Structure formats: C-alpha cells, structure tokens
Amino acid sequence: MNSAAKLIARAQAHPLARFATVGAIATAIDFGVFSGLVLAGGLSIGLSNVISYATSLIANFNLNRRWTFRQQKDPKTAARQGGRFLIANAGGLALSTAMVVGFATIVPDLWAKVASVPVVFVFNYACAKLWVYLEASQKP
C-alpha cells in the first residue's frame, strides 16, 4: 500500500476525519444553496443561511450516523439520535446565523459565511460525539 493510501486508510479510521469529510460534503451543500439564494434569489443573508443550513442537515445526519459514528439501523436509537441531532444543529444554526449576520457588517456576505465554519464545526463535533451519537462513542 502506498503512502497516500495509508494516509487515507488512517484518516478513515478516525471519527474526527470522517466527521470532517461529512462536514465538507454538508458544507458544499450549504454553501451552494446559500450562494444561490443570496446571489440569484436575492433573499436576505439571515433567511438564506437558515434555509441552506437546514438543507444540508439530511445528508449530514445520515452520513454521520452510518459512516462517522458507525451506528446500527435500530429505529429507536435512530429516532433518539435524530431528535438530539435536530436540537444540537438548532444550536449550530443559531451560532452560524449570528456569526454570519454579525460578520457581514464588516466583510462581504460569503466571507462572513466562511468565517463561521470553523467555530460551528467544533461546536457540532462536540455535540455529535458527546451527546447525539453517544452510544457509538462509548463502544470500544
């Protein structure tokens, strides 16, 4: 196995790397929708951020549940985690929207969105690992 393949295999074995990959996919969805709504749709940045963030949640939940935290298909656990995921992401959405709207007073709208990503990433990972997918985090 070459060094790049080893690096990828090691990254896939670590939940934080998988979470970051899922986050990148969700962020691409979020930014695509946000850009379309603000630039083409002419919606306010606050409303655009709420819609774009919410749009990315479906892929985010499913990919994190199945791949990042490697959960089983137990419907009761999925429902509990889904509820926790929505609560945690409502907090992430509030944090993101406050940051985007605040930063947009000093930088362009899209840069304001970019600036919010690292803080919201850390917040969401902490919530996912410590609360949403707790059952998976406790497995050996």
Rosetta silent file (secondary structure, phi, psi, omega in degrees, C-alpha in Angstrom):
SEQUENCE: MNSAAKLIARAQAHPLARFATVGAIATAIDFGVFSGLVLAGGLSIGLSNVISYATSLIANFNLNRRWTFRQQKDPKTAARQGGRFLIANAGGLALSTAMVVGFATIVPDLWAKVASVPVVFVFNYACAKLWVYLEASQKP
SCORE:     score description
SCORE:     0.000 S_00000001
   1 L     0.000  129.140 -179.479    0.000    0.000    0.000 S_00000001
   2 L   -74.384  169.435 -174.052    1.491    3.375   -0.985 S_00000001
   3 H   -64.351  -35.600  178.263    1.844    6.246    1.483 S_00000001
   4 H   -65.248  -42.361  179.165   -1.209    8.146    0.160 S_00000001
   5 H   -65.319  -37.365  177.786   -3.397    5.053    0.525 S_00000001
   6 H   -65.678  -41.387  179.186   -2.066    4.510    4.060 S_00000001
   7 H   -63.022  -43.580  178.770   -2.828    8.104    4.963 S_00000001
   8 H   -64.450  -43.042  179.531   -6.376    7.798    3.606 S_00000001
   9 H   -62.529  -42.185  177.797   -6.905    4.486    5.444 S_00000001
  10 H   -63.799  -42.036  179.872   -5.674    6.035    8.704 S_00000001
  11 H   -63.597  -41.018 -179.472   -7.919    9.067    8.232 S_00000001
  12 H   -67.630  -22.269 -179.876  -10.957    6.880    7.571 S_00000001
  13 H   -80.120  -13.372 -175.935  -10.291    5.001   10.795 S_00000001
  14 L  -104.513  126.544 -177.969  -10.585    8.160   12.887 S_00000001
  15 H   -57.798  -36.339 -179.410  -14.056    9.599   13.651 S_00000001
  16 H   -64.266  -39.441  178.228  -12.841   13.208   13.525 S_00000001
  17 H   -66.784  -41.253  177.820  -11.509   12.711    9.970 S_00000001
  18 H   -66.012  -40.958  178.168  -14.766   11.072    8.895 S_00000001
  19 H   -60.972  -41.049  178.979  -16.738   13.879   10.593 S_00000001
  20 H   -64.919  -38.578  178.059  -14.644   16.446    8.707 S_00000001
  21 H   -64.815  -46.748  177.060  -15.318   14.652    5.402 S_00000001
  22 H   -62.115  -40.777  177.867  -19.058   14.592    6.069 S_00000001
  23 H   -60.418  -38.671  178.344  -18.803   18.206    7.151 S_00000001
  24 H   -64.350  -40.864  178.077  -17.144   19.104    3.857 S_00000001
  25 H   -64.808  -47.754  179.768  -19.991   17.471    1.932 S_00000001
  26 H   -63.930  -38.138  179.107  -22.634   19.199    4.067 S_00000001
  27 H   -65.610  -38.476  177.099  -20.760   22.496    3.791 S_00000001
  28 H   -62.163  -42.566  176.624  -20.689   22.211   -0.004 S_00000001
  29 H   -62.718  -48.140 -179.398  -24.457   21.708    0.007 S_00000001
  30 H   -57.731  -50.813 -178.484  -24.871   24.582    2.486 S_00000001
  31 H   -65.730  -38.634  179.015  -22.672   26.993    0.500 S_00000001
  32 H   -61.610  -47.724  179.661  -24.254   26.051   -2.817 S_00000001
  33 H   -67.151  -44.388  179.754  -27.769   26.710   -1.575 S_00000001
  34 H   -58.259  -48.625 -179.526  -26.698   29.841    0.355 S_00000001
  35 H   -60.523  -43.828  179.364  -24.936   31.306   -2.687 S_00000001
  36 H   -62.600  -42.017 -178.754  -27.890   30.575   -4.933 S_00000001
  37 H   -69.756  -40.730 -178.382  -30.378   32.141   -2.549 S_00000001
  38 H   -76.631  -50.535 -173.163  -28.302   35.260   -1.861 S_00000001
  39 H   -78.897  -44.200 -177.153  -26.794   35.862   -5.295 S_00000001
  40 H   -95.804  -34.274 -175.561  -29.509   34.580   -7.618 S_00000001
  41 L   -89.877  -18.391  178.601  -32.564   34.644   -5.392 S_00000001
  42 L    70.495   18.742  178.628  -31.948   37.968   -3.701 S_00000001
  43 L   -77.142  160.454  177.270  -33.010   36.666   -0.271 S_00000001
  44 L   -64.954  155.708 -178.678  -31.627   38.169    2.916 S_00000001
  45 H   -67.589  -34.006  178.704  -28.473   36.569    4.268 S_00000001
  46 H   -63.878  -50.877  179.288  -30.193   35.533    7.518 S_00000001
  47 H   -65.142  -40.895  178.336  -33.053   33.708    5.794 S_00000001
  48 H   -60.730  -40.763 -179.889  -30.677   32.272    3.191 S_00000001
  49 H   -65.381  -41.858  179.040  -28.428   30.922    5.947 S_00000001
  50 H   -61.940  -46.748 -178.222  -31.359   29.241    7.733 S_00000001
  51 H   -65.872  -45.495 -177.290  -32.581   27.587    4.513 S_00000001
  52 H   -67.399  -40.917  179.244  -29.127   26.485    3.329 S_00000001
  53 H   -63.394  -46.624 -179.853  -28.100   25.126    6.732 S_00000001
  54 H   -62.829  -36.323  179.924  -31.343   23.191    7.088 S_00000001
  55 H   -62.580  -36.654 -177.456  -30.954   21.756    3.580 S_00000001
  56 H   -77.526  -12.509 -173.908  -27.583   20.235    4.425 S_00000001
  57 H   -65.832  -33.877 -177.109  -28.852   18.513    7.585 S_00000001
  58 H   -63.491  -50.784  178.005  -30.339   15.422    5.916 S_00000001
  59 H   -63.101  -41.304 -177.793  -27.074   14.329    4.298 S_00000001
  60 H   -59.472  -49.913 -178.804  -25.159   15.354    7.406 S_00000001
  61 H   -62.127  -50.165 -175.686  -27.253   13.232    9.800 S_00000001
  62 H   -64.808  -43.981  179.468  -27.326   10.129    7.620 S_00000001
  63 H   -66.936  -41.360  178.640  -23.635   10.161    6.717 S_00000001
  64 H   -66.752  -40.285 -179.758  -22.544   10.817   10.294 S_00000001
  65 H   -63.886  -47.738 -174.191  -24.846    8.165   11.665 S_00000001
  66 H   -81.911  -39.689 -171.606  -23.829    5.451    9.222 S_00000001
  67 H  -105.029  -52.005 -175.740  -20.195    6.250    8.468 S_00000001
  68 H   -64.268  -51.470 -174.893  -18.657    8.601   11.046 S_00000001
  69 L  -106.253    3.462  171.266  -20.103    7.001   14.161 S_00000001
  70 L    46.367   59.688 -178.235  -20.981    3.631   12.556 S_00000001
  71 L   -87.141  153.957  175.191  -24.430    3.198   14.041 S_00000001
  72 L   -78.592  175.173 -177.249  -26.714    0.236   13.593 S_00000001
  73 L   -90.815   17.671  179.962  -30.117    0.535   11.939 S_00000001
  74 L   -57.881  116.392 -176.610  -32.055    0.306   15.223 S_00000001
  75 H   -61.403  -35.966  179.622  -35.119    2.554   14.699 S_00000001
  76 H   -65.438  -44.845  178.870  -35.404    3.561   18.380 S_00000001
  77 H   -65.185  -41.644  179.837  -31.790    4.672   18.529 S_00000001
  78 H   -61.734  -41.341  179.782  -32.113    6.443   15.182 S_00000001
  79 H   -65.988  -43.589  178.552  -35.177    8.342   16.369 S_00000001
  80 H   -62.775  -45.375  179.689  -33.483    9.377   19.624 S_00000001
  81 H   -66.854  -35.239  177.570  -30.361   10.440   17.759 S_00000001
  82 H   -62.362  -42.402  177.071  -32.443   12.268   15.172 S_00000001
  83 H   -64.358  -44.851  177.484  -34.086   14.329   17.886 S_00000001
  84 H   -62.436  -41.000 -179.840  -30.755   15.069   19.521 S_00000001
  85 H   -60.426  -44.431  179.361  -29.261   15.905   16.128 S_00000001
  86 H   -64.077  -41.055  178.238  -32.012   18.443   15.430 S_00000001
  87 H   -65.014  -47.862 -179.610  -31.559   20.095   18.838 S_00000001
  88 H   -61.490  -42.121 -178.438  -27.770   20.229   18.508 S_00000001
  89 H   -75.311  -22.223  171.301  -27.981   21.571   14.978 S_00000001
  90 H   -64.936  -39.584  174.318  -30.527   24.181   16.003 S_00000001
  91 H   -63.950  -43.033  176.814  -27.792   25.425   18.324 S_00000001
  92 H   -62.917  -39.170  178.310  -25.287   25.229   15.460 S_00000001
  93 H   -65.402  -44.003  178.831  -27.689   27.089   13.206 S_00000001
  94 H   -62.110  -43.821  178.223  -28.221   29.838   15.783 S_00000001
  95 H   -62.913  -47.147  179.682  -24.469   30.174   16.241 S_00000001
  96 H   -60.474  -48.187 -177.546  -23.858   30.157   12.476 S_00000001
  97 H   -63.793  -43.435  178.492  -26.578   32.689   11.715 S_00000001
  98 H   -61.097  -42.418 -179.899  -25.454   35.058   14.474 S_00000001
  99 H   -67.452  -44.709 -178.630  -21.874   34.879   13.222 S_00000001
 100 H   -62.200  -48.571 -179.325  -22.810   35.299    9.544 S_00000001
 101 H   -64.001  -41.637  178.949  -25.082   38.276   10.210 S_00000001
 102 H   -66.081  -48.901  179.725  -22.531   39.838   12.571 S_00000001
 103 H   -64.753  -30.596 -178.192  -19.516   39.310   10.311 S_00000001
 104 L   -65.685  -12.878  175.901  -21.484   40.557    7.286 S_00000001
 105 L   -77.697  -15.332 -178.144  -21.409   44.022    8.829 S_00000001
 106 L  -124.202  -16.479  178.365  -17.637   44.126    8.294 S_00000001
 107 L  -135.366  163.801  176.869  -16.890   41.682    5.427 S_00000001
 108 L   -58.539  153.693 -174.808  -18.759   40.529    2.278 S_00000001
 109 H   -50.500  -49.092 -176.953  -21.600   38.046    2.837 S_00000001
 110 H   -67.069  -34.420  176.357  -19.811   34.950    1.509 S_00000001
 111 H   -68.862  -33.952  176.145  -16.691   35.712    3.576 S_00000001
 112 H   -62.236  -42.089  177.791  -18.925   36.070    6.609 S_00000001
 113 H   -62.867  -45.376  179.899  -20.259   32.574    5.919 S_00000001
 114 H   -59.965  -43.086 -177.429  -16.697   31.222    5.522 S_00000001
 115 H   -62.998  -27.632 -178.053  -15.610   32.792    8.812 S_00000001
 116 H   -78.748  -21.450 -170.887  -18.372   30.997   10.719 S_00000001
 117 H   -59.719  -49.155 -177.399  -17.447   27.485    9.535 S_00000001
 118 H   -61.439  -40.249 -179.006  -14.548   26.599   11.911 S_00000001
 119 H   -67.021  -44.656 -179.416  -16.411   27.657   15.048 S_00000001
 120 H   -67.568  -34.847  176.678  -19.605   25.844   14.048 S_00000001
 121 H   -58.551  -49.915 -179.206  -17.551   22.745   13.069 S_00000001
 122 H   -62.702  -44.937  178.037  -16.047   22.496   16.569 S_00000001
 123 H   -58.258  -49.107 -177.191  -19.443   23.093   18.199 S_00000001
 124 H   -66.309  -38.953  179.007  -21.158   20.442   16.030 S_00000001
 125 H   -64.450  -44.526  179.059  -18.425   17.825   16.515 S_00000001
 126 H   -59.473  -45.300  178.593  -18.530   18.245   20.278 S_00000001
 127 H   -62.826  -43.968 -178.302  -22.324   17.884   20.279 S_00000001
 128 H   -63.617  -48.621 -175.944  -22.213   14.845   17.960 S_00000001
 129 H   -72.053  -39.910 -172.987  -19.530   12.971   19.860 S_00000001
 130 H   -91.951  -11.999 -177.171  -20.611   13.848   23.379 S_00000001
 131 H  -140.651  -56.327 -172.774  -24.387   13.712   23.002 S_00000001
 132 H   -61.392  -54.111 -176.216  -26.009   12.884   19.642 S_00000001
 133 L  -107.289   37.412 -174.879  -24.100    9.667   18.850 S_00000001
 134 H   -55.330  -38.959 -179.085  -23.054    8.925   22.432 S_00000001
 135 H   -57.256  -40.456 -179.199  -23.827    5.211   22.115 S_00000001
 136 H   -72.575  -35.603 -177.972  -21.241    4.867   19.345 S_00000001
 137 H   -67.055  -24.868 -177.306  -18.645    6.940   21.186 S_00000001
 138 L   -87.764   -8.871  179.824  -18.810    4.572   24.158 S_00000001
 139 L   -74.201  147.959  179.914  -18.105    1.442   22.106 S_00000001
 140 L   -66.254    0.000    0.000  -14.540    0.063   22.298 S_00000001
